[in-house]
Short mmCIF file of C-alpha atoms and ligand atoms in Angstrom, two decimals:
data_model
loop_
_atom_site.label_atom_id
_atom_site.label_comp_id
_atom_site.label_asym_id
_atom_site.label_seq_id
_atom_site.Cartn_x
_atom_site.Cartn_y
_atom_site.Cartn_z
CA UNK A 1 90.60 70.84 76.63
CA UNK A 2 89.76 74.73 76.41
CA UNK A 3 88.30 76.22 73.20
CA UNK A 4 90.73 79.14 72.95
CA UNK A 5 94.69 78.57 72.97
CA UNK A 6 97.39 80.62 73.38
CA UNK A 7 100.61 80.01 71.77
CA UNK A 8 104.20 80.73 73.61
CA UNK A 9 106.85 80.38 71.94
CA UNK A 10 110.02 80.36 73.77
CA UNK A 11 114.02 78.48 72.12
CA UNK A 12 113.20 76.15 69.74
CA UNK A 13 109.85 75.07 71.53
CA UNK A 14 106.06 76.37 70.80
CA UNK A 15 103.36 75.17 72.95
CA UNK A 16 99.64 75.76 73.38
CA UNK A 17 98.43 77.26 76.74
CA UNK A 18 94.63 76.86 77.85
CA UNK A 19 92.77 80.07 77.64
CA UNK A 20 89.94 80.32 80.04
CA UNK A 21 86.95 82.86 80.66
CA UNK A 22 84.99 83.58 83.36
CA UNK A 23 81.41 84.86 83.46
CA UNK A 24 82.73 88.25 82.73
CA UNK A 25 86.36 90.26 82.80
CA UNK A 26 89.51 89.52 80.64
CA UNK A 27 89.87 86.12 79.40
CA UNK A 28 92.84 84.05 81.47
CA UNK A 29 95.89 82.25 80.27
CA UNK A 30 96.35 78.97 81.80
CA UNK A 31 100.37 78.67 82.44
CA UNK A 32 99.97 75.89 84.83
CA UNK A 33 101.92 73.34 83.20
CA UNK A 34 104.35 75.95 81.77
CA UNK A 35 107.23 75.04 83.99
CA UNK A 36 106.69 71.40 82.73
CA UNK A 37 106.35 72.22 79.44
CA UNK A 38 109.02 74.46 79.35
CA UNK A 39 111.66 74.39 82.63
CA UNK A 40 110.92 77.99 82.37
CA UNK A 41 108.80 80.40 85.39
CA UNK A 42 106.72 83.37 84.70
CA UNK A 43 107.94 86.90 86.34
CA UNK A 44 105.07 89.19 87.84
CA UNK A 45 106.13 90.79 91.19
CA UNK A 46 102.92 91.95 92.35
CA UNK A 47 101.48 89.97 90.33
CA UNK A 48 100.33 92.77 88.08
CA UNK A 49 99.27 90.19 85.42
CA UNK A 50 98.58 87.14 87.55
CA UNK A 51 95.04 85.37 88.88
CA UNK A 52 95.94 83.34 91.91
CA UNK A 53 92.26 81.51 92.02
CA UNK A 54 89.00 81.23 90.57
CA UNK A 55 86.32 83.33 91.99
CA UNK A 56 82.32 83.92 92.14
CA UNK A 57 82.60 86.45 94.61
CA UNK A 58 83.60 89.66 93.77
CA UNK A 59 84.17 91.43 90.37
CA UNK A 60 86.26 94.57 89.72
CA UNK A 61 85.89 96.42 86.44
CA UNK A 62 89.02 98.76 86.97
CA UNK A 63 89.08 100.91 84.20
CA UNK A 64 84.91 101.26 84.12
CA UNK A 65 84.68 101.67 88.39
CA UNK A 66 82.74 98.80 88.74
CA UNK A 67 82.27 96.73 91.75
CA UNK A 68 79.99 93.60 91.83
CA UNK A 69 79.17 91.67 95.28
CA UNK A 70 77.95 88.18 93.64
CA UNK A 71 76.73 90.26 90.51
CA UNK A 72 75.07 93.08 93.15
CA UNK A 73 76.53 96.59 92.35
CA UNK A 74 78.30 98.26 95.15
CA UNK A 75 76.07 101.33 95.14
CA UNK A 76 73.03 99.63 95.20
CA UNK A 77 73.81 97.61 98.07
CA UNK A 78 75.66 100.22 100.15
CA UNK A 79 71.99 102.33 99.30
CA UNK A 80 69.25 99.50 99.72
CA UNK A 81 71.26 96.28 102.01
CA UNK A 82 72.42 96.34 105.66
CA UNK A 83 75.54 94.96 106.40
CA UNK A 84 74.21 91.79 107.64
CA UNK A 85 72.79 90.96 104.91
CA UNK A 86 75.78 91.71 102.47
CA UNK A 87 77.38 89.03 104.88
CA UNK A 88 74.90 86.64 104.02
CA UNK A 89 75.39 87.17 100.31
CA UNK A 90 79.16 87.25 100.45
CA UNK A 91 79.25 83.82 102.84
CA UNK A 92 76.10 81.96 100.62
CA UNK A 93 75.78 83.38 97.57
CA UNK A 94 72.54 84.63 97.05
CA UNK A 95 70.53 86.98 98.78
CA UNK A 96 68.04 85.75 101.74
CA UNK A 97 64.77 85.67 102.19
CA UNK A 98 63.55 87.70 105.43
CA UNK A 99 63.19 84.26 107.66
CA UNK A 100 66.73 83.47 105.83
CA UNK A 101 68.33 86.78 107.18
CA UNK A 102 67.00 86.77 110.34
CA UNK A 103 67.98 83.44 111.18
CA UNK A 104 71.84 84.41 110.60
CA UNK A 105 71.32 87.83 112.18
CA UNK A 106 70.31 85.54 115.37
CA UNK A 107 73.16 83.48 114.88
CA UNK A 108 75.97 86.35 114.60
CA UNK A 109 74.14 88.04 117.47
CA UNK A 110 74.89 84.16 119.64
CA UNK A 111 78.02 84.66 119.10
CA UNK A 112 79.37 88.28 120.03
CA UNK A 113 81.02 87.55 123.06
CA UNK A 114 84.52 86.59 123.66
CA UNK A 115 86.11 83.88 125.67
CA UNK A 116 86.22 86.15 129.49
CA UNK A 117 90.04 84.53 129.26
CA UNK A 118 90.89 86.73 126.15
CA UNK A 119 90.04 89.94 128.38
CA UNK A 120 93.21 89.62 130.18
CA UNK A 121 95.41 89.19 126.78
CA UNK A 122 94.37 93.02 126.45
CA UNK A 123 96.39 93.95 129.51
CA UNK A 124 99.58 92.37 128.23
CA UNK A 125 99.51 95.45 125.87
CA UNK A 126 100.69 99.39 126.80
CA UNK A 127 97.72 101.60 126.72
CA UNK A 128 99.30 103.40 123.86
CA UNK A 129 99.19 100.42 121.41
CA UNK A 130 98.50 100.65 118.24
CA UNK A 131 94.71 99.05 117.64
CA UNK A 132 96.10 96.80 115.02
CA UNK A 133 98.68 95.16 117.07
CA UNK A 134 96.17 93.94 119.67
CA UNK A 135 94.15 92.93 116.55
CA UNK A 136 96.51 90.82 114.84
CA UNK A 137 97.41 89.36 118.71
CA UNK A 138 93.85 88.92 120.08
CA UNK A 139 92.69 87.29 116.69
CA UNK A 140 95.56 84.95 116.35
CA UNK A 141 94.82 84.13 119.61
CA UNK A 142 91.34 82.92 119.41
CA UNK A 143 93.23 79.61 117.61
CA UNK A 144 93.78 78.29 121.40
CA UNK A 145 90.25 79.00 122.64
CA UNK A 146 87.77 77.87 119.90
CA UNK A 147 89.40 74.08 119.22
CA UNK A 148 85.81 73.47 117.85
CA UNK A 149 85.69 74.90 115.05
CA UNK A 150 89.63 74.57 113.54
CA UNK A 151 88.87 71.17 111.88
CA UNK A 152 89.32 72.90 108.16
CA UNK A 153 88.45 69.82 107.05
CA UNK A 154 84.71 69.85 108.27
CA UNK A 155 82.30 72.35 106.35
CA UNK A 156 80.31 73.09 109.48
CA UNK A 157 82.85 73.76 111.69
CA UNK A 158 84.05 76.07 108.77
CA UNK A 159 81.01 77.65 108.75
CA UNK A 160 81.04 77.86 112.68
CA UNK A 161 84.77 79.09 112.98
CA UNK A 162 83.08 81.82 109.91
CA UNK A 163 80.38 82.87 112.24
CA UNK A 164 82.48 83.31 115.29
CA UNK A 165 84.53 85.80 113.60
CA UNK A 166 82.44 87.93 111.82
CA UNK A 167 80.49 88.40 115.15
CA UNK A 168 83.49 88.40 117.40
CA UNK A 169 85.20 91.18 115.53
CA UNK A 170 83.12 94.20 117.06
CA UNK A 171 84.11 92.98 120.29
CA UNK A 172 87.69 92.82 119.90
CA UNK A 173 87.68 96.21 118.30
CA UNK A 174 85.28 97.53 120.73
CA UNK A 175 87.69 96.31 123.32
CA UNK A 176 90.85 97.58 121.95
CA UNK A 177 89.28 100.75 121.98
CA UNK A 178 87.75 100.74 125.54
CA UNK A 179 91.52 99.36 126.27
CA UNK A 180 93.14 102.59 124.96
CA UNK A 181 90.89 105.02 126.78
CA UNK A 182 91.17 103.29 129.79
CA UNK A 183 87.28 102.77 129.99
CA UNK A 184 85.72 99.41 130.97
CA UNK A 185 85.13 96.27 128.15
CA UNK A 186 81.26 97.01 127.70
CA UNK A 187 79.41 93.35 126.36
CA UNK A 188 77.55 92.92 124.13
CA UNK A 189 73.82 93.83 124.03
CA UNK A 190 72.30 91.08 121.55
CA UNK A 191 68.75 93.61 121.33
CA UNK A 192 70.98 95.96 119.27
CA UNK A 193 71.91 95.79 115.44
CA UNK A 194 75.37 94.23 114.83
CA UNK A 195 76.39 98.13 113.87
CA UNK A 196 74.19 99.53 116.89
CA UNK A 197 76.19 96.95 119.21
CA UNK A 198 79.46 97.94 117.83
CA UNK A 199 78.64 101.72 118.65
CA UNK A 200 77.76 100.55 122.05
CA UNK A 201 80.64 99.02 123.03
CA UNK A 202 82.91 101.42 121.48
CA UNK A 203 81.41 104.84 122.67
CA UNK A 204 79.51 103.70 125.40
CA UNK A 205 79.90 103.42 129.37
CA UNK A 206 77.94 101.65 132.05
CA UNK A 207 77.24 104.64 134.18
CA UNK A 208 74.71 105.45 131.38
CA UNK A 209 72.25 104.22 128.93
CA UNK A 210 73.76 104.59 125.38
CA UNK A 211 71.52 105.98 122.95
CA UNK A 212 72.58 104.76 119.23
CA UNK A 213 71.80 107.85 116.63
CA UNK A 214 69.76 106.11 113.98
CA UNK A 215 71.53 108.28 111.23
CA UNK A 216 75.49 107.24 112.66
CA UNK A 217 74.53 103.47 112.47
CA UNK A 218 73.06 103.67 108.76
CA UNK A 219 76.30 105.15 107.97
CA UNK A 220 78.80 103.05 109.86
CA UNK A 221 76.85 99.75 108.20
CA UNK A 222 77.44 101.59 104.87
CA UNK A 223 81.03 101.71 105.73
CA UNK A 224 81.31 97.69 106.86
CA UNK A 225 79.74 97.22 103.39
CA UNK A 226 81.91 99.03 101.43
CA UNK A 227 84.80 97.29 103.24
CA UNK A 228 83.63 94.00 103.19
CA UNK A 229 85.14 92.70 100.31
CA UNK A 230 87.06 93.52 97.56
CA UNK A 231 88.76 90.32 95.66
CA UNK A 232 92.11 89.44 95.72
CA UNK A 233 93.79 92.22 97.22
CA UNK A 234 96.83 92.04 99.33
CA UNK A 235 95.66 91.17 102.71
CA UNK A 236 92.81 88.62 101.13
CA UNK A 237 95.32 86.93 98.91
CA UNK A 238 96.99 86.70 102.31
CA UNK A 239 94.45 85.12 103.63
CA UNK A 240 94.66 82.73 100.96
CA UNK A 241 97.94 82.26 101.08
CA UNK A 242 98.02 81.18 104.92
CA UNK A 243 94.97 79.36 104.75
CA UNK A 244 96.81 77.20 101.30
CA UNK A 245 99.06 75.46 103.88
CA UNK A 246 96.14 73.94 106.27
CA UNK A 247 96.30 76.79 108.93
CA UNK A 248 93.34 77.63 111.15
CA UNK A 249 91.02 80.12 110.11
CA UNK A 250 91.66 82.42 112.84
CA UNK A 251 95.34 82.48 111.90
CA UNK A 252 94.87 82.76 108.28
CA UNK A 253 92.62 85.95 109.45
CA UNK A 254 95.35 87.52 112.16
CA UNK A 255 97.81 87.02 108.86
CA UNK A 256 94.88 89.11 106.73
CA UNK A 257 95.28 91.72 109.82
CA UNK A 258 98.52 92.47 109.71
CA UNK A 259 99.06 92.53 105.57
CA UNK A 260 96.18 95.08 105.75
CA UNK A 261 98.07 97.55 108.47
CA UNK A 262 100.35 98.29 105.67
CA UNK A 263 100.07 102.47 104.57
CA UNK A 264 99.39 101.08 100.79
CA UNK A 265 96.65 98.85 101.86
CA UNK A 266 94.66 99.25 104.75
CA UNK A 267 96.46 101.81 106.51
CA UNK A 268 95.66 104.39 104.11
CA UNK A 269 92.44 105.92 105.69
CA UNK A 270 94.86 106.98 108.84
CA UNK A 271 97.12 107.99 106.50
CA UNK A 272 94.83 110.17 104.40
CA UNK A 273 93.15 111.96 107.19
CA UNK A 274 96.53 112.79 108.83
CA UNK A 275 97.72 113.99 105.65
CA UNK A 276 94.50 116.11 105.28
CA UNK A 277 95.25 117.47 108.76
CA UNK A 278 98.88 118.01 107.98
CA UNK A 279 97.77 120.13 104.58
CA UNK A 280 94.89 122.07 106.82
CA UNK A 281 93.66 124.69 104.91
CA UNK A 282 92.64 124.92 101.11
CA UNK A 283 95.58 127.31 100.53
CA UNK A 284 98.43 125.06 101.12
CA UNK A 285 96.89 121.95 98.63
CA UNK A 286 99.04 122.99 95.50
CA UNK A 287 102.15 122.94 97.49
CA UNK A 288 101.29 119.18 98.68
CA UNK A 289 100.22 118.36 94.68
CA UNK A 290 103.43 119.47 93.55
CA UNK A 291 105.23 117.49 96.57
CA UNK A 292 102.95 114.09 95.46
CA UNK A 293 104.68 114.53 92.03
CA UNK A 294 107.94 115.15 92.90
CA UNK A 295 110.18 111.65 92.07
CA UNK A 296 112.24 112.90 94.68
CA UNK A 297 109.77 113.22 97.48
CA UNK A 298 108.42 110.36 99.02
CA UNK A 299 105.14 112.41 99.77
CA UNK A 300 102.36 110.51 98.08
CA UNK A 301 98.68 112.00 98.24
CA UNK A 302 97.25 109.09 100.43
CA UNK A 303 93.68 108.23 99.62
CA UNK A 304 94.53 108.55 95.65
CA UNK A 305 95.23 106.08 93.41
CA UNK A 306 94.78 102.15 93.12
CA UNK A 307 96.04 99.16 91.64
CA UNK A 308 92.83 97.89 90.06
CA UNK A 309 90.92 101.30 89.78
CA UNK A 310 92.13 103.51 86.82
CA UNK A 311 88.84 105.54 87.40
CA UNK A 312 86.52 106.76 90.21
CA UNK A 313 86.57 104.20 93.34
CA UNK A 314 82.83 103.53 93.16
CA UNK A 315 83.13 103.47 96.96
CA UNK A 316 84.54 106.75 97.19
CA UNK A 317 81.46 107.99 95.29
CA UNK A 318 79.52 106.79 98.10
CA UNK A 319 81.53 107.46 100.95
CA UNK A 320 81.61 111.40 100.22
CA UNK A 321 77.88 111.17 100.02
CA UNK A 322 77.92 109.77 103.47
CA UNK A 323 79.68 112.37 104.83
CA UNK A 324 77.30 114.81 104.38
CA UNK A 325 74.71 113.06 105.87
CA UNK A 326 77.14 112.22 109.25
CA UNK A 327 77.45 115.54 109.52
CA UNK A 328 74.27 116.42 109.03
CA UNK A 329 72.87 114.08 111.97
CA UNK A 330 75.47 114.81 114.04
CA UNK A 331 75.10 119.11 113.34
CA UNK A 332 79.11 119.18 112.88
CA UNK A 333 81.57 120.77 109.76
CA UNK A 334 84.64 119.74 109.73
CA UNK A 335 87.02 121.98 107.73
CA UNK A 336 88.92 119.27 106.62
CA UNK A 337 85.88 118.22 104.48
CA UNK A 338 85.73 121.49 102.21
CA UNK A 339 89.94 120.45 102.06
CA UNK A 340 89.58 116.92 100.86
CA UNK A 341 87.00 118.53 98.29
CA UNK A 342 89.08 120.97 96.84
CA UNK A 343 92.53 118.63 96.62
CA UNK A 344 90.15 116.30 95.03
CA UNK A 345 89.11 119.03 92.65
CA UNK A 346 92.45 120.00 92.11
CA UNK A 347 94.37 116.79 91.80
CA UNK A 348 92.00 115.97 88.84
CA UNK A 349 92.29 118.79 86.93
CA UNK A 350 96.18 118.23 87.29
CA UNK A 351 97.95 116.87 84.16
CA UNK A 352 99.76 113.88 86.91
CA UNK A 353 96.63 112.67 87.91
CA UNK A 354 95.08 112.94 85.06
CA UNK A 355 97.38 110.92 82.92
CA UNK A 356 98.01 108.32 85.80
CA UNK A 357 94.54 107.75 85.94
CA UNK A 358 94.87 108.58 90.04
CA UNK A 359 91.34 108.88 91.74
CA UNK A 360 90.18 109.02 95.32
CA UNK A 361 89.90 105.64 96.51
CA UNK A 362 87.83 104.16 99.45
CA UNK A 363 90.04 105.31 102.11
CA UNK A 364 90.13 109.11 101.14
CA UNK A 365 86.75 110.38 102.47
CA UNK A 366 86.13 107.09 104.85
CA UNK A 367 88.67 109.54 107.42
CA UNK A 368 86.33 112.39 107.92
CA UNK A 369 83.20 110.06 108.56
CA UNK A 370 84.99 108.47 111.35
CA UNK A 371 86.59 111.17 112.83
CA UNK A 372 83.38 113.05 112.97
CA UNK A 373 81.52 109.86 114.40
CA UNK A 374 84.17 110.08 117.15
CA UNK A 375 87.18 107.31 116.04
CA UNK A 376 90.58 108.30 116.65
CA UNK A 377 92.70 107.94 113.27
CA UNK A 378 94.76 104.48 114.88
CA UNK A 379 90.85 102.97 114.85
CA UNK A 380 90.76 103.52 111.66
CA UNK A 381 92.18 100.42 110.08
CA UNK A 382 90.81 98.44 112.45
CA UNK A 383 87.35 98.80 111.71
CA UNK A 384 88.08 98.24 107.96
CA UNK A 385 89.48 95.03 109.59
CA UNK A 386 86.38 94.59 111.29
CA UNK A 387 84.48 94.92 108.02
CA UNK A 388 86.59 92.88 106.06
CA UNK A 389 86.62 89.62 107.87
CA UNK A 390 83.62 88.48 106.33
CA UNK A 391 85.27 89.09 102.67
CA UNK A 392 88.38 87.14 104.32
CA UNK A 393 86.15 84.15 105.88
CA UNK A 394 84.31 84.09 102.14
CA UNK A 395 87.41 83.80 100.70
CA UNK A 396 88.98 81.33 102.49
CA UNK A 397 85.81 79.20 102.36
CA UNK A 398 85.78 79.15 98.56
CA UNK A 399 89.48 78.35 98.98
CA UNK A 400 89.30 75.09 100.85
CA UNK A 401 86.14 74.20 98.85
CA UNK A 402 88.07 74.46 95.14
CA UNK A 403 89.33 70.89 94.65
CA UNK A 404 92.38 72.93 92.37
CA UNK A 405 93.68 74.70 95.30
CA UNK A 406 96.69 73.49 96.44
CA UNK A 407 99.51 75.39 98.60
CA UNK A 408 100.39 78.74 97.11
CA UNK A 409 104.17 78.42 96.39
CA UNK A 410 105.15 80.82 94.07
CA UNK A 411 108.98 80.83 92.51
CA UNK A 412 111.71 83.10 91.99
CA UNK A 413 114.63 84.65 89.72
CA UNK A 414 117.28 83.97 91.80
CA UNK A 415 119.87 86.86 91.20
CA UNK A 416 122.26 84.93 94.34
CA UNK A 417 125.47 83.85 94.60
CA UNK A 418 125.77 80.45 92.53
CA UNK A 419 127.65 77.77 94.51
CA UNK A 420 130.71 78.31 96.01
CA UNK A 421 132.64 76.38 98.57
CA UNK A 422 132.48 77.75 102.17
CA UNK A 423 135.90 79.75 103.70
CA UNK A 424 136.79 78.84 107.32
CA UNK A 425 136.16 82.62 108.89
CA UNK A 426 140.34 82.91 109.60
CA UNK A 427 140.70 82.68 105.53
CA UNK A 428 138.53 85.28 105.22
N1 ACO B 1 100.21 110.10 94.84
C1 ACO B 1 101.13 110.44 93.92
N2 ACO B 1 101.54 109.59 92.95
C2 ACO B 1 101.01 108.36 92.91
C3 ACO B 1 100.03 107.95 93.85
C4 ACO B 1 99.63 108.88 94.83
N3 ACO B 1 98.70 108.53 95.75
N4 ACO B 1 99.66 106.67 93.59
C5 ACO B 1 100.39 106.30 92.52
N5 ACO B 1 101.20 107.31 92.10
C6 ACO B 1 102.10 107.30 90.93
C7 ACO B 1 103.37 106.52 91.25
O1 ACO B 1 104.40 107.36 91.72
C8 ACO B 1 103.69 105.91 89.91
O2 ACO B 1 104.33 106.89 89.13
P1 ACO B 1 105.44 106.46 88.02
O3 ACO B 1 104.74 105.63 87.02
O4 ACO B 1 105.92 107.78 87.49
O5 ACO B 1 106.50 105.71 88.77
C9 ACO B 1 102.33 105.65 89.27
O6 ACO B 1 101.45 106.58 89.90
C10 ACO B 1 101.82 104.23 89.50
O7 ACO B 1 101.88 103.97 90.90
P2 ACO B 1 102.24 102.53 91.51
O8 ACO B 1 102.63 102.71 92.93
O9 ACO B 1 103.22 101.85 90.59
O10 ACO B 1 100.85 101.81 91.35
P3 ACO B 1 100.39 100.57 92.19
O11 ACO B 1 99.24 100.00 91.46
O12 ACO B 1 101.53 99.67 92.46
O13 ACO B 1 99.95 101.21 93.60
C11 ACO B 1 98.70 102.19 95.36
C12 ACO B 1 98.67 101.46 93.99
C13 ACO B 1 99.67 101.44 96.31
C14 ACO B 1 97.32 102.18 95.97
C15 ACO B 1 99.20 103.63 95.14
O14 ACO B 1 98.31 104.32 94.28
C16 ACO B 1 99.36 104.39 96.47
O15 ACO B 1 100.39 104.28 97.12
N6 ACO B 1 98.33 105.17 96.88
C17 ACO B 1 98.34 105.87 98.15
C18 ACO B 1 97.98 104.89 99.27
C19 ACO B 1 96.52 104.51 99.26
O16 ACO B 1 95.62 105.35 99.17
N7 ACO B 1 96.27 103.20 99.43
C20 ACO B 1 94.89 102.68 99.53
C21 ACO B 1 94.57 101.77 98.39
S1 ACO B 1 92.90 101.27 98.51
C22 ACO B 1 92.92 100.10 99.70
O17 ACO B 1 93.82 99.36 99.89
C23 ACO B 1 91.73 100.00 100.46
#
C-alpha cells in the first residue's frame, strides 16, 4: 500500500486513492480502481490532468523549461552529445562508453538500407505528395518485409525491429525527397556519420562526389537531438496506444507518423515558417499579433505556445543559437530570421502572451535552419519524424517491458441517444 492517500469523496461513499511519486515532478493519484470502487469514470479530454504510464525516460519541468533525457539536460546534450549517442541513452539508459557507442554506431550503420522491393512502393505515389504520406505508407509497410523482427514478444527481436528503424528512417526520408525532385534514390554510404549519410542521400547526386559541410551536419544532429524525444506527447502516446493492443512496431511507428503530421503537433515547423513567409517583413508583425488574439480569427502564431511549456522551450533556446551558426557556415541571411526575432520580441512584451504564458516552442526557429540548409517546408515534419523514432522505439520498448501495461482503453460520457426501438424507414 502507498504512504500518501488521497481521499474522494463522491454520494454517500469516501474512499482512499494511492498517491504515488516518481523520482521527481508532481506526485500522482492512483484512480485505477476508481471505477470499481465507485461505478464512476474520470473526465480529462486531452488528458490535461492524466499520466497514461510510468516513465524513466524523459522529464518535462513545464513551468521551469526543463528538459531531462534520462536525467541529461537538453542543452547540455544538444552542446556536448551527437545524435547517436543520445540514441544510445534514450534506447539503454545510460550513457556508453566509447567501445559501447561505437559498437551501436556500427550496428545502425548495418542497417541503413531498405528492402530494394520498398523502392517501387515510392512510385505508387504522385510526385507532388506530401513527404508525410509516403512516410506513414512506406513505414507501415516495412510490417510485410521485416517478419524477423515483429515477434513483440521476444526482447531481441525488439531490439532488432528498434535498430532497423532508427537506421532505416534517413533512407525513407532521403528517398521521399529524391522522389519529389525527381532525382535518383542515392544508398547509403556506411563511411559517413548517420547525419553526414542523411545529407548525402538527400542533397546529393551520383554524377558527383558530395561533400558534407562539417558545420551543416553538427547542426542537423543538434536538430535529431532536440527532436528525439519528448515524453508523452500526442504522437508518442500514439505510439503507445497502438503498440497496447500487440501491433508490430513498425505499425505502432507509421500510427506515431501520422498523429505527428497534425499542424498542433508536428506540423507546426511548416506551419511556422510559412506563416513567417506569409508576415514577410518586420512591419506587418503587429497586424498578425493582433490577428493571433482575435477569438474570432482562427490565425494562431504557429511556433508559440505549448501544452507542457508555460515558459521558454529550452529547445527553442538552442535552436535560435543554431541558426546563426547555419548561416554563418553556409555565408547566407535570411530576412525571415531578423522577422521571427522581432515577432518573438514583440509577442512577449504583449499583455496575451504574456499572461498565457505563450513562448516560442521547438518548431518556431527549427524552419529557418532547414530552409537555409536547403529543405523544402513539406520536409519539414518529416525529419522531426526521422528524429523522433528513436523516442517512439524507446517508448514502446518500456511499454511492452512494464508488466502494468495493459491495452489503453480509455472511456467516455456518453451524451447519445439512450435506447430507443428502431422505425422501419417508411414510418419515418
Ligand atoms: N497563438 C495565439 N494564441 C494561442 C496560441 C498561439 N500559438 N497557443 C495558444 N493560444 C491561446 C489559445 O487561444 C487559448 O486561449 P483561451 O484560453 O483564451 O481560449 C490559450 O492560449 C490556451 O491554448 P490551448 O490551445 O487551450 O492550449 P493547449 O495546451 O491545448 O495547446 C498548442 C497547445 C496546441 C501547442 C497551442 O499552443 C498551439 O496551437 N500552438 C501553435 C501550434 C504549435 O506551435 N504547435 C507545436 C507544439 S510543439 C510540438 O508539438 C513539437
Amino acid at each position: 500500500m502507498a504512504d500518501k492517500q488521497a481521499t474522494l469523496s463522491y454520494r454517500d461513499k469516501s474512499i482512499d486513492l494511492p498517491v504515488l511519486e516518481g523520482s521527481v515532478g508532481p506526485e500522482v493519484i492512483d484512480i485505477r480502481k476508481l471505477y470499481a470502487q465507485t461505478g464512476a469514470f474520470t473526465y480529462d479530454p486531452g488528458y490535461k490532468s492524466t499520466g497514461s504510464c510510468e516513465s524513466a525516460l524523459t522529464y518535462i519541468d513545464g513551468d521551469e523549461g526543463i528538459l531531462l533525457h534520462r536525467g541529461y539536460p537538453i542543452g547540455q546534450l544538444a552542446e556536448q552529445s551527437s545524435f547517436m549517442e543520445v540514441s544510445y541513452l534514450l534506447l539503454n539508459g545510460e550513457l556508453p562508453s566509447k567501445s559501447q557507442l561505437d559498437e551501436f554506431t556500427h550496428t545502425i550503420s548495418r542497417h541503413t538500407m531498405v528492402h530494394e522491393q520498398l523502392a517501387t512502393f515510392y512510385r505508387g505515389f504522385r510526385r507532388d505528395a506530401h513527404p508525410m504520406a509516403i512516410m506513414c505508407g512506406v513505414v507501415g509497410a516495412l510490417s510485410a518485409f521485416y517478419h524477423d523482427s515483429a515477434d513483440i514478444s521476444d526482447p531481441e527481436q525488439r531490439k532488432i525491429a528498434s535498430h532497423r528503424l532508427v537506421a532505416k528512417m534517413p533512407t525513407i526520408a532521403a528517398m521521399a525527397y529524391k522522389y519529389s525532385v525527381g532525382q535518383p534514390f542515392l544508398y547509403p554510404d556506411n563511411s559517413l556519420s548517420y547525419t553526414g549519410n542523411f545529407l548525402r542521400m538527400t542533397f546529393g547526386v551520383p554524377a558527383e562526389p558530395y561533400e558534407v559541410v562539417p558545420a551543416v551536419e553538427k547542426a542537423m544532429d543538434r536538430i535529431f537531438i532536440l527532436h528525439a524525444d519528448h515524453e508523452q506527447n500526442a504522437s508518442t502516446s500514439t505510439v503507445r496506444l497502438a503498440g497496447s493492443s500487440g501491433a508490430n512496431p513498425f505499425a505502432c511507428i507509421a500510427a506515431g507518423i501520422a498523429c505527428l503530421w497534425g499542424p498542433a503537433h508536428g506540423g507546426a515547423n511548416e506551419a511556422a515558417l510559412n506563416m513567417l513567409r506569409e508576415i514577410g517583413t518586420p512591419d506587418k508583425i503587429p497586424h498578425y499579433i493582433e490577428r493571433a488574439k482575435d477569438k474570432n480569427d482562427p490565425f494562431r502564431l504557429m511556433g508559440f505556445g505549448h501544452r507542457v511549456y508555460k515558459n521558454y522551450d529550452p529547445r527553442a533556446t538552442v535552436m535560435q543559437q543554431t541558426v546563426r551558426e547555419v548561416f554563418d557556415a553556409l555565408k547566407v541571411n535570411d530576412p525571415l530570421f531578423e522577422t521571427a526575432l522581432r515577432l518573438e520580441e514583440l509577442a512577449l512584451k504583449d499583455d496575451y502572451f504574456i499572461e498565457k504564458k505563450l513562448f516560442p516552442n521547438v518548431d518556431f526557429y527549427s524552419g529557418v535552419i532547414l530552409s537555409a540548409i536547403g529543405f523544402p517546408t513539406t520536409m519539414f515534419t518529416a525529419l522531426f519524424a526521422l528524429a523522433r523514432t528513436v523516442g517512439w522505439v524507446a517508448q514502446w520498448n518500456e511499454m511492452i517491458s512494464d508488466p502494468a501495461q495493459v491495452i489503453g482503453r480509455p472511456r467516455q460520457l456518453y451524451t447519445g441517444p439512450t435506447q430507443r426501438d428502431y422505425v422501419p424507414i417508411d414510418q419515418r
